[in-house]
Amino acid sequence: MSPAANPIPPKPGLLTALKELPKNVWNSIFRNPLPSNDLEKSATSFTNFFLHIHPVKVHKHSLKPTYTLGLGLISFFLFVILILTGILLMFYYVPSTTQAYDRMLDLRGTVAFGMILRNMHRWSAHGMVAVVFLHLARVFFTGAYKKPREFNWVLGVVLFLLTLFMSFTGYLLPWDQLAFWAITVGTAIAGYAPVVGKDIQFLLMGGTSVGQEALLRFYVLHVAVLPAILTLGISIHFWRIRKDGGLSRPPEADATPALEFSAPAATMKVAGPESRKTYGLQGLVRGPITKAGQVPDNTVFSWPDLFRAELFTFVITLSAILILSLLFNAPLEEPVNILHPPNPAKAPWYFLGLQEMVSYSAFWGGIGIPTIFVVLLFITPYIDRAQTGVGKWFAKERLLANTIFLTFVLANIVFVIIGTFFRGPNWAFVMPW
Amino acid sequence: MRIALAIGTFFILLIHGIVFYDQFFHRWERNQTAYFDQARAMAKSDAERAALSDRKPRIEQIVVSNFGETRVDRCTTCHIASDDPRFSTYAEPLKTHPYSIAMGDVQKNGKWERRHKFSEFGCTVCHDGQGRGLEPKYSHGEDEYWPDPLLGHTTQDSWRKDYAPKLKGKEYLEANCAQCHTDPGFAGTATVEKGRKLFFATNCYGCHRIEGLSDGTIGPDLTEVGKKWKLDYLWGRIADPRAILATSIMPKFNLKDDEIKALVIFLKSRKGRNFAETEIQRYKVKLTGGAELVQATIKPVEIKPAEMLKQGEKLILDRACTACHKLGARDGGIAPDLSFEGSIKDEQWISAHFKNPKSTMPDSIMPTFRFTDDEFKAMTAYLVSLKTAPALTNGEATYKALCLRCHGDKGDGNGPIAIHLDPFPRDLTKAGFMNSKSDTRLVNSIRNGVAGTSMPAWGKMLDEEQAKGVLAYIQTAFTKEPRRELKARQIPEKNPIAMSAESVARGEAQFVNRCAGCHGKKADGKGPNSLDIQPKPRNLRNARFVDSVDDRRLFEAILYGVQGTAMPSWIDYGLNNNDVGDLVNFIRAINQKPKGGQNAGTNQ
């Protein structure tokens, strides 16, 4: 059948085609065999859609688990789990005050895998809030926000706030007493903002109290608006990591060992023509790590070290979430009863620090101090311009900055703990035991 | 790293395994399979067997739309044999729902036919519980968050352990029967009816409103109480009101368990709108405020002058005054003894107290009953006629007969009904107070009473000598400390400051500064410090009391304090006669009655 004009290569027999079918399909998907040399290692990273956002080579320092603790990756994987479970949950959920709670009961009782899905979504959401914050703290304590990573830090803070908002909007959806009153409290805190507070509150709730309009708004924000923004933000965040020269590291990590060939070079097997530039494309990219040829440095190929580390992080994250979801069921309290608020009505745990502070002063606790903290976070890289202490945990040079940050963090943690465990009816101090 | 990866992956697989196992091997599937097996064994024909062989385990559900919001009941997924008469001797969940003639089921040609078909009623309309779940814990409502656990069957872990066993039993289901069978005479809701009668017999109606039944305003509205609260809470609020809310003024009525149960079932049946009502009926009740129905429940009695006393007596008993008060052998154990009311109160007082208890005793918890004037007259006449005093042989006997109910057998003011009285009965063991007052003053209190409080004037029953006898008994038995000579005090007989707007304003400023902490900004004795003080600060808006004491006594209390109480001697804090004069004017001013008869507001 092949046109006569193209006689070469000769037409393979049908039998051969069938015989080679699995191999051909495989090869059509994966362009490269499992890499056995540097060229193939780099090609693997370049030609795979999912791997090509990684650099071909990665600095050894970035692979140190004690430096990053894998927190950024864990946040990302939690986000992936959230997206996947969230989409599945969307098949069953109806954002209606009359149906939402029934749907929760269905998910818990009848829908196949409904309970585990909901548990995974719940615990991943809480986990993501916590891990994103820890990631932020890690970046701060290692001074990683400094030039040239200022903007990525700012973006990171935005992503953190978005994560909080994402979790907050999801909190309402089960439409039980816990959800209803937590959101009532949470939106009330927003209402304490000067001038625009009441308007923001009204805009969020679509009315003067939490009701059908609020449920719909929170739903749309939760499943469409915020995930889209968050996905975009995360993409830029990742892109910026590469454009800013990989993860932060101390200057001494880049010191070239005296003319000693680095590990990959030493183990390099000659496969293709040796003179060919392995990283041709990278040569066109401007930036601090641009290099061509085999300049001795402290980098290793992403394949397999980086990818294995990422896989490991993913497996750990998923196992943890699965175990949690198997052991603990996501809470589902009474159906909403507007006339019967629980005492005390508590915001979601990550806002309990705010609520605790609100109990002392509505404005300062709910708006003033959090705003100061967030503004400080935003401008930190533009204030703290010294280039010392980057890439080291709790560097002595950064004692002041770390202390200020730690004070805020610890204060908030203490308030969250007080608000969560030590507050009883009428917000009176109680012992949790 | 590889090992860690392997372990992690193993966990993921393991959990997937568990989750999948859980998902595909449900308990309800096993139940259904067991049912099919049993039913096949019982089958009489091949066709029946074949039909059963075709049935595979699946989720069964009944969608009920005739009763309120649409319900989805999946109970029959496990209780699959509920309509199969052959399984009547099996254990749950494979047990036939009993057939009963009382429920309206009929037997035709040896086959039962249900009056309440499951396909129409579902399960939760009668039984409560959570129809959507497939796990017993959740569907039976065992988790503490579910508002309607299976009525009379499932108790939740958070319920009080001593109440939980009492909250089981078929009678509780009557609360749901009454959602459709609203006729009070309906045989199937006998316990609801018993509860309804008790609601009136124990005088719940005096304080509580239930739309269409009663219109009390002192306690919470109970129209939707059955929808809001679980059995455990209802039982607790009746059996021991202060265990749930320490500041509750609801008395603990002397009720037996079966009476509480009937009341709980009655209250559980109060869910606002029931299934038998239509929107338009509901609206009509709203328009009239339920007044017609209230009057239909408590029918006014036509009073014939000739039989006034008799009718009054009957009314007092019928309208459940003795749910709180004592009258002869009947004793509610909550309010004062009426057995010799004619000797301690006059017709005018009783009549005023009936029409508005707070007019004679501003802090009384007695509800205002809306009976007709004639009825009040008859009841007053009957009470006035009660003049038989008990045997008052000596001081001790007199104390026990007249004083003990409030002041207690230890004389510490903790009598059986004391917690329902405001102000609290005087603690007679406090020597500081008792010895700071002259005998004349104390005897005066006994014989003339303390106006505006529950302390009646015993003067008609006790002459001077008898009163002294009681006082002597109190002093030896309770106060114990010997009397001391009273120090002379310099107290003006009359207020030296003339009543004027300026003086009252000065007095108010003084009051807010110095007195409001205990007596409260409104001078009603409920200031922020009052919670920790016993006896409670005086309610200075109690006009009857304030009018009954002269300037001298007010001056003495303020200048020299009241020993044995938290009231300090204000001389020590720099108040002089002029300051106190302003204060006294202020206190008098807020108790002045304008012509309308209401207490005057603060004089601004």
GROMACS .gro file of C-alpha atoms in nm, chain B residues 108-488:
model
  381
  541LYS     CA    1  -5.648  -1.088   5.516
  542ASN     CA    2  -5.657  -1.456   5.427
  543GLY     CA    3  -5.380  -1.523   5.672
  544LYS     CA    4  -5.164  -1.252   5.520
  545TRP     CA    5  -5.080  -0.935   5.701
  546GLU     CA    6  -5.121  -0.610   5.528
  547ARG     CA    7  -4.954  -0.302   5.666
  548ARG     CA    8  -5.137   0.020   5.730
  549HIS     CA    9  -4.813   0.215   5.715
  550LYS     CA   10  -4.650   0.078   5.403
  551PHE     CA   11  -4.273   0.109   5.404
  552SER     CA   12  -4.279   0.215   5.042
  553GLU     CA   13  -4.479   0.522   5.142
  554PHE     CA   14  -4.351   0.599   5.490
  555GLY     CA   15  -3.994   0.482   5.475
  556CYS     CA   16  -3.841   0.427   5.815
  557THR     CA   17  -3.711   0.751   5.959
  558VAL     CA   18  -4.050   0.924   5.958
  559CYS     CA   19  -4.139   0.707   6.257
  560HIS     CA   20  -3.806   0.588   6.392
  561ASP     CA   21  -3.573   0.883   6.333
  562GLY     CA   22  -3.212   0.788   6.269
  563GLN     CA   23  -3.017   0.877   5.959
  564GLY     CA   24  -3.162   0.713   5.650
  565ARG     CA   25  -2.881   0.783   5.410
  566GLY     CA   26  -2.603   0.598   5.584
  567LEU     CA   27  -2.518   0.233   5.542
  568GLU     CA   28  -2.307   0.195   5.850
  569PRO     CA   29  -2.504   0.111   6.165
  570LYS     CA   30  -2.310   0.360   6.375
  571TYR     CA   31  -2.411   0.648   6.154
  572SER     CA   32  -2.753   0.532   6.039
  573HIS     CA   33  -2.866   0.459   6.394
  574GLY     CA   34  -2.740   0.800   6.496
  575GLU     CA   35  -2.487   0.678   6.748
  576ASP     CA   36  -2.239   0.950   6.664
  577GLU     CA   37  -2.294   1.243   6.893
  578TYR     CA   38  -2.348   1.491   6.613
  579TRP     CA   39  -2.657   1.330   6.470
  580PRO     CA   40  -2.960   1.523   6.600
  581ASP     CA   41  -3.214   1.241   6.577
  582PRO     CA   42  -3.085   0.901   6.692
  583LEU     CA   43  -3.331   0.613   6.666
  584LEU     CA   44  -3.610   0.716   6.902
  585GLY     CA   45  -3.626   0.507   7.216
  586HIS     CA   46  -3.358   0.274   7.083
  587THR     CA   47  -3.025   0.443   7.033
  588THR     CA   48  -2.855   0.651   7.298
  589GLN     CA   49  -2.541   0.849   7.231
  590ASP     CA   50  -2.218   0.824   7.424
  591SER     CA   51  -2.233   1.188   7.524
  592TRP     CA   52  -2.565   1.140   7.703
  593ARG     CA   53  -2.572   1.127   8.078
  594LYS     CA   54  -2.512   0.773   8.188
  595ASP     CA   55  -2.789   0.772   8.446
  596TYR     CA   56  -3.045   0.905   8.199
  597ALA     CA   57  -2.956   0.689   7.901
  598PRO     CA   58  -3.130   0.368   8.019
  599LYS     CA   59  -3.447   0.565   8.088
  600LEU     CA   60  -3.451   0.697   7.734
  601LYS     CA   61  -3.514   0.362   7.576
  602GLY     CA   62  -3.853   0.217   7.505
  603LYS     CA   63  -4.121   0.201   7.245
  604GLU     CA   64  -4.325   0.477   7.408
  605TYR     CA   65  -4.078   0.732   7.277
  606LEU     CA   66  -4.188   0.653   6.924
  607GLU     CA   67  -4.525   0.806   7.009
  608ALA     CA   68  -4.362   1.145   6.976
  609ASN     CA   69  -4.334   1.075   6.605
  610CYS     CA   70  -4.678   0.913   6.580
  611ALA     CA   71  -4.813   1.244   6.708
  612GLN     CA   72  -4.670   1.423   6.406
  613CYS     CA   73  -4.966   1.290   6.207
  614HIS     CA   74  -5.205   1.165   6.476
  615THR     CA   75  -5.261   1.498   6.644
  616ASP     CA   76  -5.597   1.413   6.799
  617PRO     CA   77  -5.544   1.414   7.177
  618GLY     CA   78  -5.772   1.112   7.219
  619PHE     CA   79  -5.581   0.895   6.973
  620ALA     CA   80  -5.511   0.559   7.132
  621GLY     CA   81  -5.163   0.523   6.985
  622THR     CA   82  -5.033   0.837   7.149
  623ALA     CA   83  -5.147   0.779   7.506
  624THR     CA   84  -4.811   0.878   7.654
  625VAL     CA   85  -4.804   1.201   7.457
  626GLU     CA   86  -5.147   1.275   7.598
  627LYS     CA   87  -5.028   1.192   7.947
  628GLY     CA   88  -4.742   1.432   7.897
  629ARG     CA   89  -4.975   1.697   7.764
  630LYS     CA   90  -5.191   1.665   8.074
  631LEU     CA   91  -4.885   1.682   8.296
  632PHE     CA   92  -4.775   1.992   8.110
  633PHE     CA   93  -5.081   2.158   8.259
  634ALA     CA   94  -5.100   1.964   8.584
  635THR     CA   95  -4.744   2.049   8.683
  636ASN     CA   96  -4.791   2.405   8.571
  637CYS     CA   97  -4.535   2.402   8.290
  638TYR     CA   98  -4.788   2.609   8.096
  639GLY     CA   99  -4.753   2.893   8.345
  640CYS     CA  100  -4.402   2.972   8.230
  641HIS     CA  101  -4.366   2.815   7.887
  642ARG     CA  102  -4.529   2.897   7.561
  643ILE     CA  103  -4.626   2.633   7.312
  644GLU     CA  104  -4.798   2.774   7.010
  645GLY     CA  105  -5.164   2.688   7.029
  646LEU     CA  106  -5.141   2.542   7.379
  647SER     CA  107  -5.004   2.788   7.629
  648ASP     CA  108  -4.864   3.136   7.646
  649GLY     CA  109  -4.624   3.157   7.940
  650THR     CA  110  -4.339   3.400   7.895
  651ILE     CA  111  -4.100   3.334   8.183
  652GLY     CA  112  -3.935   3.024   8.040
  653PRO     CA  113  -3.824   2.949   7.683
  654ASP     CA  114  -4.077   2.891   7.408
  655LEU     CA  115  -4.123   2.516   7.367
  656THR     CA  116  -4.308   2.523   7.035
  657GLU     CA  117  -4.019   2.359   6.848
  658VAL     CA  118  -3.842   2.203   7.142
  659GLY     CA  119  -3.867   1.851   7.001
  660LYS     CA  120  -3.692   1.953   6.684
  661LYS     CA  121  -3.410   2.131   6.862
  662TRP     CA  122  -3.318   1.896   7.142
  663LYS     CA  123  -3.244   1.533   7.198
  664LEU     CA  124  -3.417   1.318   7.460
  665ASP     CA  125  -3.120   1.337   7.693
  666TYR     CA  126  -3.134   1.715   7.711
  667LEU     CA  127  -3.512   1.726   7.755
  668TRP     CA  128  -3.491   1.475   8.039
  669GLY     CA  129  -3.209   1.666   8.204
  670ARG     CA  130  -3.384   2.001   8.181
  671ILE     CA  131  -3.685   1.859   8.360
  672ALA     CA  132  -3.515   1.625   8.606
  673ASP     CA  133  -3.244   1.861   8.719
  674PRO     CA  134  -3.264   2.205   8.556
  675ARG     CA  135  -2.965   2.354   8.732
  676ALA     CA  136  -2.733   2.071   8.632
  677ILE     CA  137  -2.747   2.197   8.275
  678LEU     CA  138  -2.770   2.568   8.340
  679ALA     CA  139  -2.652   2.682   8.681
  680THR     CA  140  -2.849   3.006   8.665
  681SER     CA  141  -3.176   2.845   8.562
  682ILE     CA  142  -3.470   2.964   8.768
  683MET     CA  143  -3.674   2.663   8.667
  684PRO     CA  144  -3.777   2.473   8.976
  685LYS     CA  145  -3.697   2.107   9.015
  686PHE     CA  146  -4.045   1.965   9.026
  687ASN     CA  147  -4.129   1.666   9.232
  688LEU     CA  148  -4.189   1.423   8.946
  689LYS     CA  149  -4.159   1.049   8.915
  690ASP     CA  150  -3.962   0.894   8.634
  691ASP     CA  151  -4.269   0.785   8.442
  692GLU     CA  152  -4.404   1.139   8.464
  693ILE     CA  153  -4.078   1.285   8.336
  694LYS     CA  154  -4.083   1.029   8.058
  695ALA     CA  155  -4.435   1.131   7.955
  696LEU     CA  156  -4.332   1.497   7.959
  697VAL     CA  157  -4.020   1.423   7.754
  698ILE     CA  158  -4.225   1.232   7.498
  699PHE     CA  159  -4.479   1.513   7.485
  700LEU     CA  160  -4.204   1.771   7.440
  701LYS     CA  161  -4.028   1.559   7.179
  702SER     CA  162  -4.353   1.567   6.981
  703ARG     CA  163  -4.347   1.948   6.975
  704LYS     CA  164  -4.170   2.014   6.649
  705GLY     CA  165  -4.335   2.334   6.539
  706ARG     CA  166  -4.521   2.227   6.232
  707ASN     CA  167  -4.634   1.868   6.227
  708PHE     CA  168  -4.735   1.669   5.924
  709ALA     CA  169  -5.107   1.702   5.992
  710GLU     CA  170  -5.110   2.079   5.973
  711THR     CA  171  -5.146   2.272   5.655
  712GLU     CA  172  -4.978   2.601   5.581
  713ILE     CA  173  -5.309   2.781   5.606
  714GLN     CA  174  -5.393   2.635   5.946
  715ARG     CA  175  -5.056   2.739   6.065
  716TYR     CA  176  -5.109   3.089   5.936
  717LYS     CA  177  -5.445   3.116   6.109
  718VAL     CA  178  -5.293   3.017   6.440
  719LYS     CA  179  -5.028   3.282   6.385
  720LEU     CA  180  -5.290   3.548   6.316
  721THR     CA  181  -5.472   3.484   6.642
  722GLY     CA  182  -5.149   3.427   6.829
  723GLY     CA  183  -5.294   3.090   6.922
  724ALA     CA  184  -5.519   3.268   7.170
  725GLU     CA  185  -5.831   3.077   7.076
  726LEU     CA  186  -5.654   2.749   7.117
  727VAL     CA  187  -5.499   2.851   7.446
  728GLN     CA  188  -5.838   2.938   7.579
  729ALA     CA  189  -5.978   2.615   7.447
  730THR     CA  190  -5.715   2.425   7.644
  731ILE     CA  191  -5.774   2.606   7.971
  732LYS     CA  192  -6.147   2.659   7.974
  733PRO     CA  193  -6.269   2.955   8.180
  734VAL     CA  194  -6.505   2.860   8.458
  735GLU     CA  195  -6.820   3.053   8.520
  736ILE     CA  196  -6.818   3.164   8.882
  737LYS     CA  197  -7.141   3.152   9.078
  738PRO     CA  198  -7.134   3.383   9.382
  739ALA     CA  199  -7.302   3.122   9.597
  740GLU     CA  200  -7.034   2.862   9.533
  741MET     CA  201  -6.741   3.097   9.521
  742LEU     CA  202  -6.534   2.931   9.791
  743LYS     CA  203  -6.588   2.585   9.655
  744GLN     CA  204  -6.511   2.690   9.303
  745GLY     CA  205  -6.204   2.879   9.423
  746GLU     CA  206  -6.073   2.569   9.595
  747LYS     CA  207  -6.135   2.360   9.286
  748LEU     CA  208  -5.961   2.615   9.066
  749ILE     CA  209  -5.657   2.628   9.293
  750LEU     CA  210  -5.627   2.252   9.264
  751ASP     CA  211  -5.722   2.223   8.897
  752ARG     CA  212  -5.494   2.498   8.781
  753ALA     CA  213  -5.206   2.326   8.956
  754CYS     CA  214  -5.111   2.592   9.211
  755THR     CA  215  -4.986   2.305   9.427
  756ALA     CA  216  -4.736   2.207   9.161
  757CYS     CA  217  -4.527   2.468   9.342
  758HIS     CA  218  -4.713   2.577   9.657
  759LYS     CA  219  -4.802   2.379   9.963
  760LEU     CA  220  -5.167   2.355  10.051
  761GLY     CA  221  -5.261   2.112  10.324
  762ALA     CA  222  -5.124   1.774  10.229
  763ARG     CA  223  -5.033   1.873   9.874
  764ASP     CA  224  -4.687   2.019   9.838
  765GLY     CA  225  -4.504   2.114   9.521
  766GLY     CA  226  -4.195   2.189   9.727
  767ILE     CA  227  -4.109   2.505   9.536
  768ALA     CA  228  -4.314   2.795   9.669
  769PRO     CA  229  -4.450   2.910  10.006
  770ASP     CA  230  -4.718   2.739  10.211
  771LEU     CA  231  -5.072   2.860  10.137
  772SER     CA  232  -5.237   2.655  10.411
  773PHE     CA  233  -5.302   2.957  10.636
  774GLU     CA  234  -5.280   3.229  10.373
  775GLY     CA  235  -5.582   3.414  10.519
  776SER     CA  236  -5.390   3.477  10.839
  777ILE     CA  237  -5.088   3.633  10.679
  778LYS     CA  238  -5.218   3.813  10.371
  779ASP     CA  239  -5.524   4.017  10.300
  780GLU     CA  240  -5.757   4.001  10.007
  781GLN     CA  241  -5.604   4.300   9.834
  782TRP     CA  242  -5.253   4.158   9.847
  783ILE     CA  243  -5.355   3.813   9.725
  784SER     CA  244  -5.559   3.956   9.443
  785ALA     CA  245  -5.273   4.181   9.330
  786HIS     CA  246  -5.030   3.893   9.357
  787PHE     CA  247  -5.252   3.678   9.138
  788LYS     CA  248  -5.285   3.933   8.865
  789ASN     CA  249  -4.920   4.021   8.861
  790PRO     CA  250  -4.692   3.846   9.110
  791LYS     CA  251  -4.415   4.095   9.048
  792SER     CA  252  -4.632   4.384   9.163
  793THR     CA  253  -4.617   4.256   9.519
  794MET     CA  254  -4.284   4.076   9.501
  795PRO     CA  255  -4.065   4.222   9.228
  796ASP     CA  256  -3.830   3.924   9.211
  797SER     CA  257  -4.087   3.650   9.236
  798ILE     CA  258  -4.050   3.367   8.984
  799MET     CA  259  -4.424   3.301   8.988
  800PRO     CA  260  -4.567   3.336   8.638
  801THR     CA  261  -4.858   3.560   8.557
  802PHE     CA  262  -5.159   3.349   8.479
  803ARG     CA  263  -5.420   3.480   8.247
  804PHE     CA  264  -5.731   3.365   8.423
  805THR     CA  265  -6.050   3.565   8.427
  806ASP     CA  266  -6.115   3.827   8.695
  807ASP     CA  267  -6.397   3.620   8.835
  808GLU     CA  268  -6.173   3.321   8.865
  809PHE     CA  269  -5.911   3.525   9.046
  810LYS     CA  270  -6.180   3.656   9.279
  811ALA     CA  271  -6.293   3.306   9.365
  812MET     CA  272  -5.941   3.181   9.419
  813THR     CA  273  -5.863   3.486   9.636
  814ALA     CA  274  -6.177   3.435   9.837
  815TYR     CA  275  -6.082   3.076   9.900
  816LEU     CA  276  -5.730   3.164  10.010
  817VAL     CA  277  -5.852   3.443  10.237
  818SER     CA  278  -6.076   3.190  10.407
  819LEU     CA  279  -5.778   2.974  10.506
  820LYS     CA  280  -5.710   3.086  10.859
  821THR     CA  281  -5.649   2.764  11.046
  822ALA     CA  282  -5.316   2.804  11.215
  823PRO     CA  283  -5.111   2.498  11.298
  824ALA     CA  284  -5.039   2.419  11.662
  825LEU     CA  285  -4.795   2.681  11.789
  826THR     CA  286  -4.711   2.555  12.135
  827ASN     CA  287  -4.368   2.703  12.184
  828GLY     CA  288  -4.095   2.886  11.996
  829GLU     CA  289  -3.946   2.573  11.845
  830ALA     CA  290  -4.279   2.435  11.725
  831THR     CA  291  -4.366   2.772  11.577
  832TYR     CA  292  -4.035   2.792  11.395
  833LYS     CA  293  -4.080   2.446  11.252
  834ALA     CA  294  -4.437   2.514  11.145
  835LEU     CA  295  -4.392   2.858  10.995
  836CYS     CA  296  -4.027   2.943  10.931
  837LEU     CA  297  -3.850   2.623  10.841
  838ARG     CA  298  -3.981   2.601  10.483
  839CYS     CA  299  -3.771   2.905  10.392
  840HIS     CA  300  -3.509   2.950  10.664
  841GLY     CA  301  -3.424   2.582  10.686
  842ASP     CA  302  -3.387   2.337  10.972
  843LYS     CA  303  -3.040   2.470  11.045
  844GLY     CA  304  -3.161   2.827  11.036
  845ASP     CA  305  -2.903   2.911  10.770
  846GLY     CA  306  -3.159   3.035  10.521
  847ASN     CA  307  -3.127   2.716  10.318
  848GLY     CA  308  -3.481   2.594  10.351
  849PRO     CA  309  -3.634   2.348  10.104
  850ILE     CA  310  -3.777   2.623   9.886
  851ALA     CA  311  -3.507   2.882   9.947
  852ILE     CA  312  -3.336   2.862   9.608
  853HIS     CA  313  -3.656   2.976   9.443
  854LEU     CA  314  -3.686   3.286   9.657
  855ASP     CA  315  -3.535   3.623   9.576
  856PRO     CA  316  -3.423   3.780   9.805
  857PHE     CA  317  -3.284   3.472   9.969
  858PRO     CA  318  -3.413   3.397  10.323
  859ARG     CA  319  -3.199   3.552  10.595
  860ASP     CA  320  -2.922   3.333  10.734
  861LEU     CA  321  -3.014   3.330  11.102
  862THR     CA  322  -2.684   3.174  11.205
  863LYS     CA  323  -2.493   3.489  11.116
  864ALA     CA  324  -2.436   3.646  11.453
  865GLY     CA  325  -2.285   3.954  11.293
  866PHE     CA  326  -2.621   4.044  11.147
  867MET     CA  327  -2.848   3.910  11.418
  868ASN     CA  328  -2.661   4.084  11.699
  869SER     CA  329  -2.640   4.415  11.519
  870LYS     CA  330  -3.017   4.449  11.524
  871SER     CA  331  -3.223   4.526  11.827
  872ASP     CA  332  -3.481   4.277  11.952
  873THR     CA  333  -3.752   4.528  11.873
  874ARG     CA  334  -3.643   4.543  11.512
  875LEU     CA  335  -3.628   4.163  11.479
  876VAL     CA  336  -3.967   4.109  11.642
  877ASN     CA  337  -4.099   4.379  11.414
  878SER     CA  338  -3.969   4.188  11.112
  879ILE     CA  339  -4.144   3.876  11.230
  880ARG     CA  340  -4.475   4.038  11.308
  881ASN     CA  341  -4.492   4.287  11.022
  882GLY     CA  342  -4.292   4.096  10.764
  883VAL     CA  343  -4.055   4.245  10.511
  884ALA     CA  344  -4.247   4.415  10.236
  885GLY     CA  345  -4.171   4.321   9.879
  886THR     CA  346  -4.013   3.991   9.982
  887SER     CA  347  -4.137   3.644  10.066
  888MET     CA  348  -4.125   3.719  10.439
  889PRO     CA  349  -4.491   3.754  10.539
  890ALA     CA  350  -4.630   3.947  10.833
  891TRP     CA  351  -4.699   3.689  11.103
  892GLY     CA  352  -4.866   3.945  11.329
  893LYS     CA  353  -5.215   3.796  11.298
  894MET     CA  354  -5.093   3.452  11.398
  895LEU     CA  355  -4.827   3.544  11.650
  896ASP     CA  356  -4.875   3.795  11.926
  897GLU     CA  357  -4.583   3.987  12.073
  898GLU     CA  358  -4.500   3.711  12.321
  899GLN     CA  359  -4.513   3.432  12.066
  900ALA     CA  360  -4.293   3.629  11.829
  901LYS     CA  361  -4.044   3.683  12.107
  902GLY     CA  362  -4.057   3.313  12.179
  903VAL     CA  363  -3.965   3.232  11.819
  904LEU     CA  364  -3.687   3.489  11.830
  905ALA     CA  365  -3.554   3.343  12.152
  906TYR     CA  366  -3.554   2.998  11.994
  907ILE     CA  367  -3.368   3.131  11.690
  908GLN     CA  368  -3.111   3.307  11.905
  909THR     CA  369  -3.036   3.005  12.117
  910ALA     CA  370  -3.060   2.740  11.848
  911PHE     CA  371  -2.900   2.917  11.554
  912THR     CA  372  -2.735   3.248  11.636
  913LYS     CA  373  -2.583   3.106  11.954
  914GLU     CA  374  -2.351   3.399  12.029
  915PRO     CA  375  -2.471   3.600  12.328
  916ARG     CA  376  -2.639   3.931  12.263
  917ARG     CA  377  -2.415   4.233  12.300
  918GLU     CA  378  -2.497   4.582  12.394
  919LEU     CA  379  -2.554   4.782  12.073
  920LYS     CA  380  -2.325   5.078  12.024
  921ALA     CA  381  -2.501   5.407  11.996
   0.00000   0.00000   0.00000
